[in-house]
Amino acid sequence: MSTWSPLFIDNDDAAALRIHLTRNTLLGETLRLQQQQVEQWLNAPLWVPGHGEGGGPEHTQHKLNYQMMNLAGRLWLITQDARYKERVIQILCIYADRYPKLGDAISHDTNPPGRLFHQTLNEHMFLLYAAEAWHCVKTESTAEQIQHIESNLLRLMAHDATHTHAATFDIVHNHGMWSVAAVAICGYVLGDDEWVLDSLYGLARDSKTGGFFAQLNQLFSCDGYYIEGLYYQRFALRPLLLLAEAISRRQPELNIWEYNHRIIQRACYTLFALAFPDGTLPALNDASKTMNLRDEGAVIAVNLCWQHYGPLAIMRLAGSRGFIALRASGQFASSIFILAKPVSS
């Protein structure tokens, strides 16, 4: 492979994780389960739908596609199974064929629609996962594929986010958190410093009216409680932590894990401290009464807090609910095990 700057998994990480593919470890079990999920996706008919209702079959398929292409990209780095990278490139090319021709999706609420989904929130989730998937396979792609995917899909999505939907991009809210994380990660992958600056500091570049630092400064209390409640805290933590990890690898001089007296650490610890003994989260407003610490955001919080802040406190908080013994359940519940630095067996 040519010179390649890691986003979440570097070559040493991939080599260390590769060893677990045949081992009876939690990492090994997780990787093999994720391989099974991707195999099911590879063996199913390839479907890239157009518009559909929120939560409908088209919505569900777009979501599955971005989850699986993201996972397949990571697994390509670990396993070197060419089928994984070939499917990622193939499906990104298909989306690039169709995306410029799509108008607004169907929307029946006040949230502005994207081109694939009924609201821009889902569009930005797609962009974040697609950009990371592309990062994993870009050096294996032709010049024509690179031009097509970046110009007609990723750059167009980032432009829509920062121009067409600028109000959503700068909003201090969980939708804004996903938006800035998606565009920043896309900026890191495509080498666009302006997108990174817009995402970190807001379109006004003042860190007050929008951007990642405004999100960190305004969405959390001094002890780490999220203004929209714990249900949305675990949801916002997913892009927050993914972006923080990307920042720490690409711009370590920002010392992101220490920012604002370790607000990221306090936000993670508060999520666990306020959960019920069985791991479910107190419901507020439109929150699900069954949402619990097996959510992806909470899993990422455990692993990255362990990595950046040490294991003791997070073990006490999460382990007291039987959480550390979690086995993979669902599409992405343990994907962070191949994002964070691998632990020894």
Coordinates of C-alpha atoms in Angstrom, one line a residue:
M1 CA 0.0 0.0 0.0
S2 CA 1.1 3.6 -0.6
T3 CA 1.8 6.1 2.2
W4 CA -1.3 6.1 4.4
S5 CA -2.2 8.2 7.4
P6 CA -4.4 6.2 9.9
L7 CA -7.7 7.5 11.0
F8 CA -8.8 4.9 13.6
I9 CA -6.8 1.8 12.9
D10 CA -3.1 2.0 11.9
N11 CA -1.1 -0.9 10.4
D12 CA 0.2 -2.0 13.9
D13 CA -3.4 -2.1 15.2
A14 CA -4.5 -4.1 12.3
A15 CA -1.7 -6.6 12.7
A16 CA -2.3 -7.0 16.4
L17 CA -6.0 -7.5 15.8
R18 CA -5.3 -10.0 13.0
I19 CA -3.8 -12.4 15.5
H20 CA -7.2 -12.6 17.3
L21 CA -9.1 -13.9 14.3
T22 CA -8.3 -17.5 15.3
R23 CA -8.1 -17.0 19.1
N24 CA -10.7 -17.7 21.7
T25 CA -10.7 -14.2 23.1
L26 CA -13.4 -11.5 23.3
L27 CA -11.7 -9.7 20.4
G28 CA -11.6 -12.9 18.4
E29 CA -15.3 -13.7 19.1
T30 CA -16.2 -10.1 18.1
L31 CA -14.2 -10.1 14.9
R32 CA -15.7 -13.4 13.8
L33 CA -19.2 -12.3 14.5
Q34 CA -18.6 -9.1 12.5
Q35 CA -17.2 -11.2 9.7
Q36 CA -20.5 -13.2 9.8
Q37 CA -22.5 -10.0 9.5
V38 CA -20.5 -8.8 6.6
E39 CA -20.7 -12.2 4.9
Q40 CA -24.5 -12.0 5.1
W41 CA -24.4 -8.6 3.5
L42 CA -22.0 -9.8 0.8
N43 CA -24.2 -12.8 0.0
A44 CA -27.5 -10.8 -0.2
P45 CA -28.5 -9.1 -3.4
L46 CA -26.8 -5.7 -3.7
W47 CA -29.5 -3.0 -3.2
V48 CA -29.0 0.7 -3.3
P49 CA -32.5 2.1 -3.1
G50 CA -33.8 5.6 -3.8
H51 CA -36.1 7.6 -1.6
G52 CA -38.4 6.2 1.0
E53 CA -40.3 7.0 4.2
G54 CA -38.4 7.5 7.4
G55 CA -38.0 4.0 9.0
G56 CA -39.2 2.3 5.8
P57 CA -37.4 -0.4 3.8
E58 CA -35.3 2.1 1.8
H59 CA -34.3 3.9 5.0
T60 CA -33.4 0.6 6.6
Q61 CA -31.3 -0.5 3.6
H62 CA -29.3 2.7 3.4
K63 CA -28.6 2.4 7.1
L64 CA -27.5 -1.3 6.6
N65 CA -25.3 -0.3 3.7
Y66 CA -23.4 2.4 5.5
Q67 CA -23.0 0.2 8.6
M68 CA -21.7 -2.8 6.6
M69 CA -19.5 -0.8 4.2
N70 CA -17.9 0.7 7.3
L71 CA -17.4 -2.6 9.0
A72 CA -16.2 -4.2 5.8
G73 CA -13.6 -1.4 5.4
R74 CA -12.2 -2.1 8.9
L75 CA -12.2 -5.8 8.3
W76 CA -10.3 -5.4 5.0
L77 CA -7.5 -3.7 7.0
I78 CA -7.5 -6.5 9.5
T79 CA -8.1 -9.6 7.3
Q80 CA -6.8 -8.4 3.9
D81 CA -9.7 -10.3 2.4
A82 CA -10.0 -8.6 -1.0
R83 CA -13.8 -9.2 -1.2
Y84 CA -14.3 -6.7 1.6
K85 CA -12.5 -3.8 -0.1
E86 CA -14.0 -4.7 -3.5
R87 CA -17.6 -4.4 -2.1
V88 CA -16.9 -1.1 -0.4
I89 CA -15.5 0.4 -3.6
Q90 CA -18.4 -1.1 -5.6
I91 CA -21.2 0.2 -3.4
L92 CA -19.6 3.7 -3.0
C93 CA -19.3 3.9 -6.8
I94 CA -23.0 3.1 -7.1
Y95 CA -24.0 5.7 -4.5
A96 CA -21.7 8.2 -6.4
D97 CA -23.6 7.3 -9.6
R98 CA -26.9 8.2 -8.1
Y99 CA -26.4 10.8 -5.4
P100 CA -26.0 13.9 -7.6
K101 CA -29.3 13.1 -9.4
L102 CA -31.4 12.7 -6.2
G103 CA -33.6 15.5 -5.0
D104 CA -34.8 15.9 -1.5
A105 CA -36.1 12.8 0.2
I106 CA -39.6 12.4 1.6
S107 CA -40.1 14.3 4.8
H108 CA -43.2 14.6 7.0
D109 CA -41.7 16.6 9.9
T110 CA -39.9 19.9 10.4
N111 CA -36.4 18.5 10.1
P112 CA -34.9 19.4 6.7
P113 CA -34.5 16.3 4.5
G114 CA -31.3 15.0 2.9
R115 CA -31.0 13.3 -0.4
L116 CA -31.1 9.7 0.9
F117 CA -33.0 10.1 4.2
H118 CA -35.9 12.0 5.6
Q119 CA -33.7 14.1 7.8
T120 CA -30.2 15.4 7.6
L121 CA -29.2 13.7 10.8
N122 CA -29.3 10.3 9.0
E123 CA -27.6 11.8 6.0
H124 CA -24.7 12.8 8.2
M125 CA -24.5 9.4 9.9
F126 CA -24.2 8.0 6.4
L127 CA -21.4 10.4 5.6
L128 CA -19.4 9.7 8.7
Y129 CA -19.5 5.9 8.2
A130 CA -19.0 6.1 4.4
A131 CA -16.0 8.4 4.8
E132 CA -14.3 6.1 7.2
A133 CA -15.0 3.1 4.9
W134 CA -13.5 5.0 2.0
H135 CA -10.4 5.8 4.1
C136 CA -9.8 2.1 4.6
V137 CA -9.9 1.3 0.8
K138 CA -8.9 4.4 -1.0
T139 CA -5.3 3.3 -1.6
E140 CA -6.7 0.2 -3.3
S141 CA -8.8 2.2 -5.7
T142 CA -8.1 3.5 -9.2
A143 CA -7.7 7.2 -10.0
E144 CA -11.1 7.2 -11.8
Q145 CA -12.8 5.6 -8.7
I146 CA -11.2 8.1 -6.4
Q147 CA -12.4 11.0 -8.6
H148 CA -15.9 9.6 -8.9
I149 CA -16.5 8.7 -5.2
E150 CA -15.0 11.9 -3.8
S151 CA -16.5 14.3 -6.3
N152 CA -20.0 12.9 -6.7
L153 CA -20.6 11.5 -3.2
L154 CA -18.4 12.6 -0.3
R155 CA -17.6 16.1 -1.4
L156 CA -21.2 16.7 -2.4
M157 CA -22.5 15.4 0.9
A158 CA -20.0 17.6 2.9
H159 CA -21.0 20.6 0.7
D160 CA -24.7 20.0 1.4
A161 CA -23.9 19.8 5.1
T162 CA -22.0 23.1 5.3
H163 CA -23.9 25.1 2.7
T164 CA -27.4 23.8 2.0
H165 CA -28.0 22.8 5.6
A166 CA -25.7 25.3 7.3
A167 CA -28.3 26.0 10.1
T168 CA -28.3 22.3 11.0
F169 CA -24.5 22.1 10.8
D170 CA -24.1 24.9 13.3
I171 CA -26.9 24.0 15.7
V172 CA -25.7 23.1 19.2
H173 CA -27.7 19.9 19.5
N174 CA -27.2 16.1 18.9
H175 CA -28.0 16.7 15.1
G176 CA -25.2 19.3 15.1
M177 CA -22.8 16.9 16.8
W178 CA -23.3 14.3 14.1
S179 CA -23.0 16.9 11.4
V180 CA -19.7 18.4 12.6
A181 CA -18.2 14.9 13.3
A182 CA -19.2 13.7 9.8
V183 CA -17.7 16.7 7.9
A184 CA -14.6 16.7 10.1
I185 CA -13.9 13.0 9.5
C186 CA -14.6 13.5 5.8
G187 CA -12.2 16.4 5.8
Y188 CA -9.5 14.3 7.5
V189 CA -10.0 11.5 4.9
L190 CA -10.0 13.8 1.9
G191 CA -7.4 16.2 3.2
D192 CA -9.7 19.2 3.2
D193 CA -8.4 21.5 6.1
E194 CA -11.3 24.0 5.6
W195 CA -13.9 21.4 6.4
V196 CA -11.9 20.4 9.5
L197 CA -11.8 24.1 10.6
D198 CA -15.5 24.6 9.9
S199 CA -16.3 21.4 11.9
L200 CA -14.1 22.2 14.9
Y201 CA -14.8 25.9 15.2
G202 CA -18.1 26.5 13.4
L203 CA -18.8 28.2 10.1
A204 CA -18.1 31.6 11.8
R205 CA -14.8 30.0 13.2
D206 CA -15.6 31.5 16.7
S207 CA -16.2 28.3 18.7
K208 CA -19.4 29.9 20.0
T209 CA -22.2 29.7 17.4
G210 CA -21.3 26.2 16.2
G211 CA -18.6 23.6 15.7
F212 CA -17.3 20.8 17.9
F213 CA -15.8 22.9 20.6
A214 CA -19.1 24.8 20.9
Q215 CA -20.8 21.5 21.3
L216 CA -18.4 20.4 24.1
N217 CA -18.7 23.8 25.8
Q218 CA -22.5 24.2 25.7
L219 CA -24.1 20.8 25.7
F220 CA -22.7 19.5 29.0
S221 CA -22.9 20.7 32.5
C222 CA -19.7 21.1 34.5
D223 CA -20.1 17.5 35.8
G224 CA -20.7 16.0 32.4
Y225 CA -24.5 15.8 32.2
Y226 CA -25.9 16.3 28.7
I227 CA -28.6 18.9 28.2
E228 CA -30.9 16.6 26.3
G229 CA -30.9 13.8 28.8
L230 CA -29.1 10.4 29.1
Y231 CA -30.9 8.9 26.1
Y232 CA -29.4 11.5 23.8
Q233 CA -26.2 11.6 25.8
R234 CA -25.3 8.0 24.7
F235 CA -26.4 8.9 21.1
A236 CA -24.3 12.1 21.0
L237 CA -21.3 10.3 22.5
R238 CA -20.8 8.1 19.5
P239 CA -19.9 10.9 17.0
L240 CA -18.2 12.9 19.8
L241 CA -15.9 10.1 20.7
L242 CA -15.2 9.1 17.1
L243 CA -14.2 12.6 16.2
A244 CA -12.2 13.0 19.4
E245 CA -10.2 9.9 18.5
A246 CA -9.7 11.2 14.9
I247 CA -8.5 14.5 16.3
S248 CA -6.1 12.8 18.7
R249 CA -4.5 10.9 15.8
R250 CA -4.5 13.7 13.2
Q251 CA -4.0 16.8 15.4
P252 CA -2.5 15.6 18.7
E253 CA -1.4 19.1 19.5
L254 CA -5.0 20.0 20.3
N255 CA -4.8 17.6 23.3
I256 CA -8.5 16.9 22.9
W257 CA -8.8 14.3 25.7
E258 CA -7.8 17.0 28.2
Y259 CA -10.0 19.8 26.7
N260 CA -12.1 21.8 29.2
H261 CA -10.8 19.9 32.3
R262 CA -11.5 16.6 30.7
I263 CA -15.2 17.3 29.8
I264 CA -15.2 14.2 27.5
Q265 CA -14.2 12.0 30.4
R266 CA -16.8 13.5 32.7
A267 CA -19.5 13.1 30.0
C268 CA -18.7 9.4 29.7
Y269 CA -18.5 8.7 33.4
T270 CA -21.8 10.6 34.1
L271 CA -23.6 8.4 31.6
F272 CA -22.6 5.3 33.6
A273 CA -23.0 6.9 37.0
L274 CA -26.6 7.9 36.3
A275 CA -27.8 4.6 34.7
F276 CA -30.0 2.3 36.7
P277 CA -28.4 -0.8 38.3
D278 CA -29.5 -3.0 35.4
G279 CA -27.9 -0.6 32.9
T280 CA -31.0 1.0 31.5
L281 CA -31.1 4.8 31.2
P282 CA -33.7 7.0 32.9
A283 CA -36.2 8.1 30.2
L284 CA -36.9 11.7 29.5
N285 CA -39.3 13.2 26.9
D286 CA -39.2 10.9 23.8
A287 CA -36.5 8.6 25.2
S288 CA -36.9 4.8 25.0
K289 CA -37.5 3.1 28.3
T290 CA -35.4 0.1 27.3
M291 CA -32.2 1.9 26.1
N292 CA -29.2 0.8 28.1
L293 CA -25.5 0.7 28.3
R294 CA -25.2 -1.9 25.5
D295 CA -25.6 1.0 23.1
E296 CA -22.8 1.7 20.7
G297 CA -22.0 5.1 22.3
A298 CA -21.6 3.5 25.7
V299 CA -19.4 0.7 24.4
I300 CA -17.2 3.3 22.7
A301 CA -17.1 5.3 25.9
V302 CA -15.8 2.3 27.9
N303 CA -13.1 1.5 25.5
L304 CA -11.8 5.0 24.8
C305 CA -12.0 6.0 28.4
W306 CA -10.0 2.9 29.3
Q307 CA -7.4 3.8 26.6
H308 CA -7.1 7.5 27.4
Y309 CA -8.0 7.9 31.0
G310 CA -7.1 4.5 32.5
P311 CA -9.2 1.4 33.4
L312 CA -10.0 1.7 37.1
A313 CA -12.8 4.3 37.3
I314 CA -14.6 3.1 34.2
M315 CA -14.3 -0.5 35.3
R316 CA -16.0 0.4 38.6
L317 CA -18.8 2.3 36.9
A318 CA -19.4 0.0 33.9
G319 CA -18.4 -3.3 35.4
S320 CA -20.7 -2.9 38.4
R321 CA -23.6 -3.4 35.9
G322 CA -22.0 -6.5 34.3
F323 CA -21.3 -4.4 31.3
I324 CA -17.7 -5.2 30.6
A325 CA -18.6 -8.8 30.0
L326 CA -20.8 -7.7 27.1
R327 CA -20.7 -9.9 24.0
A328 CA -21.5 -8.5 20.6
S329 CA -25.2 -8.0 20.1
G330 CA -26.5 -6.2 17.1
Q331 CA -24.8 -4.7 14.1
F332 CA -22.4 -2.4 15.7
A333 CA -22.5 -3.0 19.5
S334 CA -18.9 -4.0 19.8
S335 CA -17.3 -2.4 16.7
I336 CA -15.1 -0.3 19.0
F337 CA -13.2 -3.4 19.9
I338 CA -11.6 -3.0 16.5
L339 CA -11.3 0.8 16.8
A340 CA -9.5 1.2 20.1
K341 CA -6.0 -0.1 20.7
P342 CA -6.3 -3.9 21.1
V343 CA -5.6 -5.3 24.5
S344 CA -3.4 -8.4 25.0
S345 CA -5.0 -11.7 25.3

